[in-house]
Amino acid sequence: MLRDKDRYLNIVLVSPSIVAVLIFIYGFIAWSGRVSLSKWKGLTPDYTWNGIRNYLDLFSDPRFAVDIRNTLIFTGVFVGGSLVLGFLLAVMLDQGLRGESFFRSLFLFPMAISYIVTGVVWRWLMNPAMGSRMSGLNLLFANLGLDPLVNAWHTTPKWGMAAIALAAIWQMSGYTMAIYLAGMRSIPHELREAARIDGASEFQIYRRIILPLLAPVTLSALIILGHMSLKVFDLIIAIAGKQLQLDVPAIYMWQATFDGLFYARGAAIGMILLISVAVLIIPYLRYTLKTDSQP
Amino acid sequence: MKNLGLSKNWLYIPLLLMAIFYLLPLYVMLVTGFICRDRLEDNVEPATGDCL
């Protein structure tokens, strides 16, 4: 048990951080919420009450509908691709091969690179130019005789977001591999041995034993990758710039707020992003806290 | 992998293919540091410096 004096000291030491978090995180969230309910347009603050008008306008805005569609495509391809690729890589590395640490480091390395650098490199790789100016992956495919794979990448109508997601998969699948591999290593070896004695094949062991036991790992990866994809901004800017075809809510928020000075609309988009991320994160945090507090 | 009738060494084929997928952008990152931007992008003026 802490003495009263120690308890008092602890509160004093922690309070500056708590005050900073309350002001700079929750205070500014509340301020953004207030701005989103105002008529602020232009450089001069205008807190005239506008109710939920900005939100209603957004949901009837065709550009915001494109943003939602693009976000869904990006999230589906990115999260699905990272989970599948990460799991397959972890299964292969779990076989105790020679050179495992080399492959593990290689697959994890892209995570150390910023989204902007990844975006610039993948913009060069996914250059959609054809003919004499063909370069990057298209040139590689053409030289290898894989002409059906030559495509317009992120300039493809409708599915251009999937090409952007490819760069994100390259960056984050190593992370998924690492957490799946850590999860696999924590599963007692006796379980696999028992299954083998019962006549289970390796595929059945992974399908019926390993994968269900890795459900919490999958959930963690799903939440982390999911909230990253909802906030994606820099990767798209680095690969394609500001294009309506590849627009997402974060880019719309930037343009509405800083290019168009529609502060109230920008704040409304920010609040929608916050709520969509919170819908993912809060149940996960509650689940984690609950499982951590169990003896 | 024995029950699948496969030797573990076969796993090096997909692993090496994946290694190429991960290494290619890193290679491009390294090599393009020495290449002029006008050779990479359409909308850039031809360079006059020492780049390749």
XYZ file of C-alpha atoms in Angstrom:
347
model
C 0.000 0.000 0.000
C 1.256 3.461 -0.890
C 1.629 5.987 1.898
C -0.420 9.185 1.567
C 2.777 11.177 0.952
C 3.827 8.880 -1.943
C 0.362 8.934 -3.422
C 0.361 12.748 -3.317
C 3.816 12.830 -4.984
C 2.663 10.431 -7.728
C -0.354 12.594 -8.524
C 1.835 15.727 -8.653
C 4.347 14.046 -10.992
C 1.700 12.683 -13.369
C -0.580 15.736 -13.384
C 1.405 17.845 -15.965
C 1.034 15.030 -18.524
C -2.652 14.616 -17.720
C -3.254 18.358 -18.039
C -1.345 18.444 -21.373
C -3.375 15.483 -22.718
C -6.640 17.047 -21.545
C -5.840 20.368 -23.238
C -3.983 19.349 -26.400
C -5.921 16.175 -27.249
C -9.377 16.183 -25.709
C -9.647 19.988 -25.568
C -8.839 20.315 -29.252
C -11.167 17.438 -30.150
C -13.943 19.291 -28.330
C -12.971 22.511 -30.120
C -13.055 20.728 -33.512
C -16.477 19.354 -32.580
C -17.682 22.878 -31.825
C -16.215 24.243 -35.091
C -17.950 21.435 -37.020
C -21.285 22.742 -35.683
C -20.558 26.331 -36.728
C -20.681 28.404 -39.929
C -16.927 29.159 -39.951
C -15.833 29.831 -43.530
C -12.804 32.015 -44.259
C -9.883 33.190 -42.143
C -11.965 34.949 -39.469
C -13.427 32.566 -36.844
C -17.211 32.405 -36.936
C -18.843 30.284 -34.241
C -22.430 30.972 -35.330
C -24.471 27.854 -34.501
C -25.246 25.765 -37.604
C -26.402 22.535 -35.970
C -25.630 19.344 -37.884
C -25.999 21.134 -41.240
C -22.315 20.543 -42.148
C -22.709 16.797 -41.529
C -25.933 16.614 -43.572
C -24.249 18.536 -46.408
C -21.342 16.097 -46.352
C -23.536 13.033 -46.606
C -25.308 14.523 -49.625
C -21.977 15.566 -51.214
C -21.019 13.340 -54.216
C -17.311 13.916 -53.460
C -17.715 12.517 -49.953
C -19.497 9.476 -51.413
C -16.450 8.911 -53.666
C -14.226 9.273 -50.565
C -16.189 6.627 -48.661
C -16.080 4.232 -51.631
C -12.322 4.764 -52.064
C -11.714 4.241 -48.344
C -13.695 1.001 -48.412
C -11.725 -0.294 -51.430
C -8.413 0.708 -49.853
C -9.342 -0.822 -46.478
C -10.541 -4.073 -48.035
C -7.491 -4.606 -50.245
C -4.942 -3.316 -47.725
C -6.242 -5.101 -44.619
C -7.111 -8.309 -46.476
C -3.817 -8.364 -48.388
C -1.683 -7.612 -45.344
C -3.420 -10.251 -43.218
C -3.232 -13.001 -45.852
C 0.334 -12.220 -46.933
C 1.519 -11.752 -43.341
C -0.023 -15.067 -42.282
C 1.451 -16.981 -45.240
C 4.902 -15.505 -44.607
C 4.634 -16.392 -40.908
C 3.620 -19.988 -41.764
C 6.640 -20.333 -44.074
C 9.040 -18.845 -41.542
C 7.562 -21.009 -38.777
C 8.983 -24.145 -40.440
C 12.454 -23.590 -38.932
C 14.234 -22.890 -42.203
C 17.851 -21.832 -42.432
C 18.100 -18.062 -43.007
C 14.846 -17.383 -41.165
C 16.238 -14.309 -39.402
C 17.390 -12.848 -42.753
C 13.937 -13.236 -44.321
C 12.252 -11.954 -41.142
C 14.390 -8.798 -41.147
C 13.893 -8.309 -44.884
C 10.086 -8.566 -44.661
C 9.957 -6.277 -41.634
C 12.332 -3.664 -43.038
C 9.782 -1.624 -45.091
C 8.006 -0.764 -41.839
C 11.005 1.404 -40.931
C 10.370 3.600 -43.989
C 7.971 6.543 -43.939
C 4.801 6.483 -46.045
C 6.097 9.455 -48.062
C 9.286 7.608 -49.109
C 7.277 4.463 -49.866
C 4.861 6.552 -51.917
C 7.607 8.226 -53.974
C 9.292 4.894 -54.779
C 6.027 3.186 -55.686
C 5.067 6.180 -57.862
C 8.159 5.455 -59.934
C 7.488 1.715 -59.915
C 3.829 2.148 -60.881
C 4.442 4.692 -63.636
C 1.369 4.357 -65.881
C 3.155 5.759 -68.971
C 3.038 3.484 -72.012
C 5.079 3.147 -75.209
C 8.574 4.614 -75.334
C 8.187 6.233 -71.883
C 7.228 2.975 -70.200
C 9.179 2.408 -66.976
C 9.046 0.715 -63.575
C 7.000 -2.457 -63.108
C 5.296 -2.092 -66.511
C 8.702 -2.148 -68.252
C 9.743 -5.141 -66.134
C 6.559 -7.041 -67.050
C 6.942 -6.139 -70.748
C 10.572 -7.309 -70.807
C 9.633 -10.575 -69.075
C 6.884 -11.212 -71.651
C 4.151 -10.712 -69.031
C 2.206 -8.220 -71.163
C -1.214 -8.979 -69.581
C 0.170 -7.602 -66.305
C 1.038 -4.224 -67.870
C -1.614 -1.809 -66.588
C -2.397 1.789 -65.681
C -1.963 1.187 -61.901
C -3.402 4.015 -59.809
C -4.824 5.782 -62.869
C -7.189 2.856 -63.489
C -10.787 4.089 -63.169
C -12.628 2.774 -60.068
C -9.919 0.310 -58.901
C -6.956 2.724 -58.808
C -7.130 2.638 -54.994
C -6.178 -1.054 -55.098
C -2.820 -0.088 -56.658
C -2.234 2.398 -53.828
C -3.103 -0.378 -51.378
C -0.375 -2.549 -52.959
C 2.257 -0.068 -51.740
C 0.676 -0.083 -48.267
C 0.669 -3.912 -48.256
C 4.385 -3.858 -49.125
C 4.976 -1.620 -46.131
C 2.769 -3.270 -43.486
C 2.566 -7.002 -44.323
C 5.938 -7.515 -42.593
C 4.404 -6.172 -39.396
C 1.497 -8.628 -39.709
C 4.018 -11.406 -40.358
C 5.926 -10.469 -37.189
C 2.895 -10.517 -34.900
C 1.558 -13.768 -36.438
C 4.979 -15.384 -36.049
C 5.180 -14.265 -32.408
C 1.689 -15.704 -31.875
C 2.648 -19.030 -33.504
C 5.764 -19.311 -31.357
C 3.683 -18.846 -28.201
C 1.449 -21.848 -29.021
C 2.615 -24.904 -27.046
C 4.381 -27.448 -29.242
C 2.505 -30.279 -27.525
C -0.715 -29.225 -29.248
C 0.817 -29.789 -32.695
C 2.403 -33.057 -31.604
C -0.924 -34.314 -30.244
C -2.665 -33.376 -33.505
C 0.041 -35.143 -35.558
C -0.341 -38.294 -33.456
C -4.102 -38.126 -34.094
C -3.311 -38.134 -37.841
C -3.890 -34.452 -38.670
C -2.090 -33.087 -41.725
C -0.020 -29.877 -41.551
C -2.810 -28.018 -43.366
C -5.386 -29.296 -40.850
C -3.125 -28.285 -37.937
C -2.904 -24.716 -39.235
C -6.586 -24.584 -40.227
C -8.084 -26.207 -37.118
C -5.596 -25.407 -34.329
C -3.156 -22.603 -35.095
C -5.533 -20.204 -36.884
C -8.296 -20.343 -34.205
C -5.687 -19.872 -31.459
C -4.366 -16.845 -33.356
C -7.789 -15.137 -33.366
C -6.695 -12.429 -30.838
C -3.633 -11.696 -33.009
C -5.852 -11.406 -36.087
C -8.156 -9.045 -34.194
C -5.240 -6.845 -33.095
C -3.854 -6.710 -36.642
C -7.321 -6.012 -38.044
C -7.840 -3.072 -35.680
C -4.373 -1.582 -36.185
C -4.400 -1.913 -39.993
C -8.060 -0.868 -40.173
C -7.570 2.389 -38.317
C -4.425 3.123 -40.373
C -6.374 2.716 -43.591
C -9.139 5.027 -42.396
C -6.575 7.787 -41.793
C -4.510 7.249 -44.978
C -3.284 10.550 -46.450
C 0.477 10.825 -47.056
C 0.803 7.636 -49.128
C -1.859 8.785 -51.605
C -0.428 12.317 -51.789
C 3.055 10.897 -52.497
C 1.852 8.462 -55.189
C -0.851 10.408 -56.988
C -1.180 13.905 -55.490
C -4.645 15.393 -55.019
C -6.862 13.634 -57.571
C -10.607 13.331 -57.223
C -10.416 9.756 -58.504
C -8.174 8.792 -55.559
C -9.745 11.107 -52.995
C -10.194 9.996 -49.373
C -11.745 11.832 -46.387
C -8.348 12.962 -45.033
C -7.453 14.661 -48.353
C -10.922 16.232 -48.556
C -10.473 17.494 -44.981
C -7.105 19.066 -45.884
C -8.450 20.731 -49.014
C -11.663 21.943 -47.374
C -9.799 23.410 -44.393
C -6.528 24.773 -45.761
C -7.094 25.194 -49.503
C -10.738 26.282 -49.422
C -10.854 27.757 -45.868
C -14.111 25.898 -45.170
C -13.112 25.327 -41.560
C -16.502 24.095 -40.398
C -16.713 21.502 -43.178
C -13.100 20.388 -42.554
C -13.835 19.984 -38.849
C -16.962 17.944 -39.674
C -14.894 15.570 -41.852
C -12.335 15.334 -39.034
C -15.065 14.424 -36.545
C -16.469 11.751 -38.888
C -12.956 10.280 -39.213
C -12.535 10.362 -35.437
C -15.864 8.610 -34.870
C -15.122 5.930 -37.497
C -11.715 5.215 -35.907
C -13.250 5.245 -32.408
C -15.874 2.698 -33.503
C -12.959 0.358 -34.300
C -10.641 1.181 -31.419
C -12.931 1.513 -28.369
C -14.390 -2.043 -28.435
C -10.859 -3.361 -28.967
C -9.508 -1.376 -25.989
C -12.376 -2.592 -23.812
C -11.675 -6.186 -24.890
C -7.935 -5.779 -24.208
C -8.483 -4.186 -20.785
C -10.956 -6.926 -19.867
C -8.584 -9.757 -20.848
C -5.612 -8.016 -19.153
C -7.497 -7.637 -15.872
C -8.467 -11.322 -15.769
C -6.242 -13.337 -13.358
C 5.415 -30.320 -44.319
C 6.034 -34.046 -44.534
C 2.319 -34.849 -44.558
C 1.907 -32.620 -47.611
C 4.580 -34.678 -49.328
C 6.836 -31.644 -49.624
C 10.379 -31.037 -48.516
C 11.004 -27.882 -46.519
C 13.436 -26.735 -49.192
C 10.521 -26.047 -51.562
C 9.548 -23.206 -49.252
C 12.581 -21.261 -50.406
C 10.921 -20.692 -53.806
C 7.960 -18.607 -52.520
C 10.208 -17.021 -49.883
C 12.698 -15.892 -52.534
C 9.878 -14.602 -54.753
C 8.560 -12.623 -51.804
C 12.087 -11.406 -51.083
C 12.200 -9.986 -54.636
C 8.857 -8.238 -54.009
C 10.283 -6.630 -50.864
C 13.721 -5.891 -52.304
C 12.643 -4.336 -55.605
C 11.403 -1.011 -54.132
C 14.458 -0.922 -51.845
C 16.698 -1.421 -54.898
C 14.821 1.324 -56.768
C 15.189 3.576 -53.727
C 18.957 3.004 -53.749
C 19.518 3.297 -57.494
C 17.294 6.330 -58.087
C 19.428 8.294 -55.655
C 21.961 8.479 -58.508
C 19.524 9.115 -61.372
C 18.260 12.513 -62.565
C 14.586 13.217 -61.870
C 13.895 13.950 -65.540
C 14.533 10.279 -66.301
C 11.920 9.269 -63.740
C 9.128 11.759 -64.228
C 7.560 13.358 -67.267
C 6.968 16.864 -65.952
C 10.535 17.693 -64.877
C 13.007 19.801 -66.895
C 16.134 17.933 -68.145
C 18.913 18.091 -65.559
C 22.342 19.632 -66.192
C 24.174 18.330 -63.073
C 26.347 15.296 -62.444
C 23.578 12.736 -62.108
C 23.517 9.681 -64.366
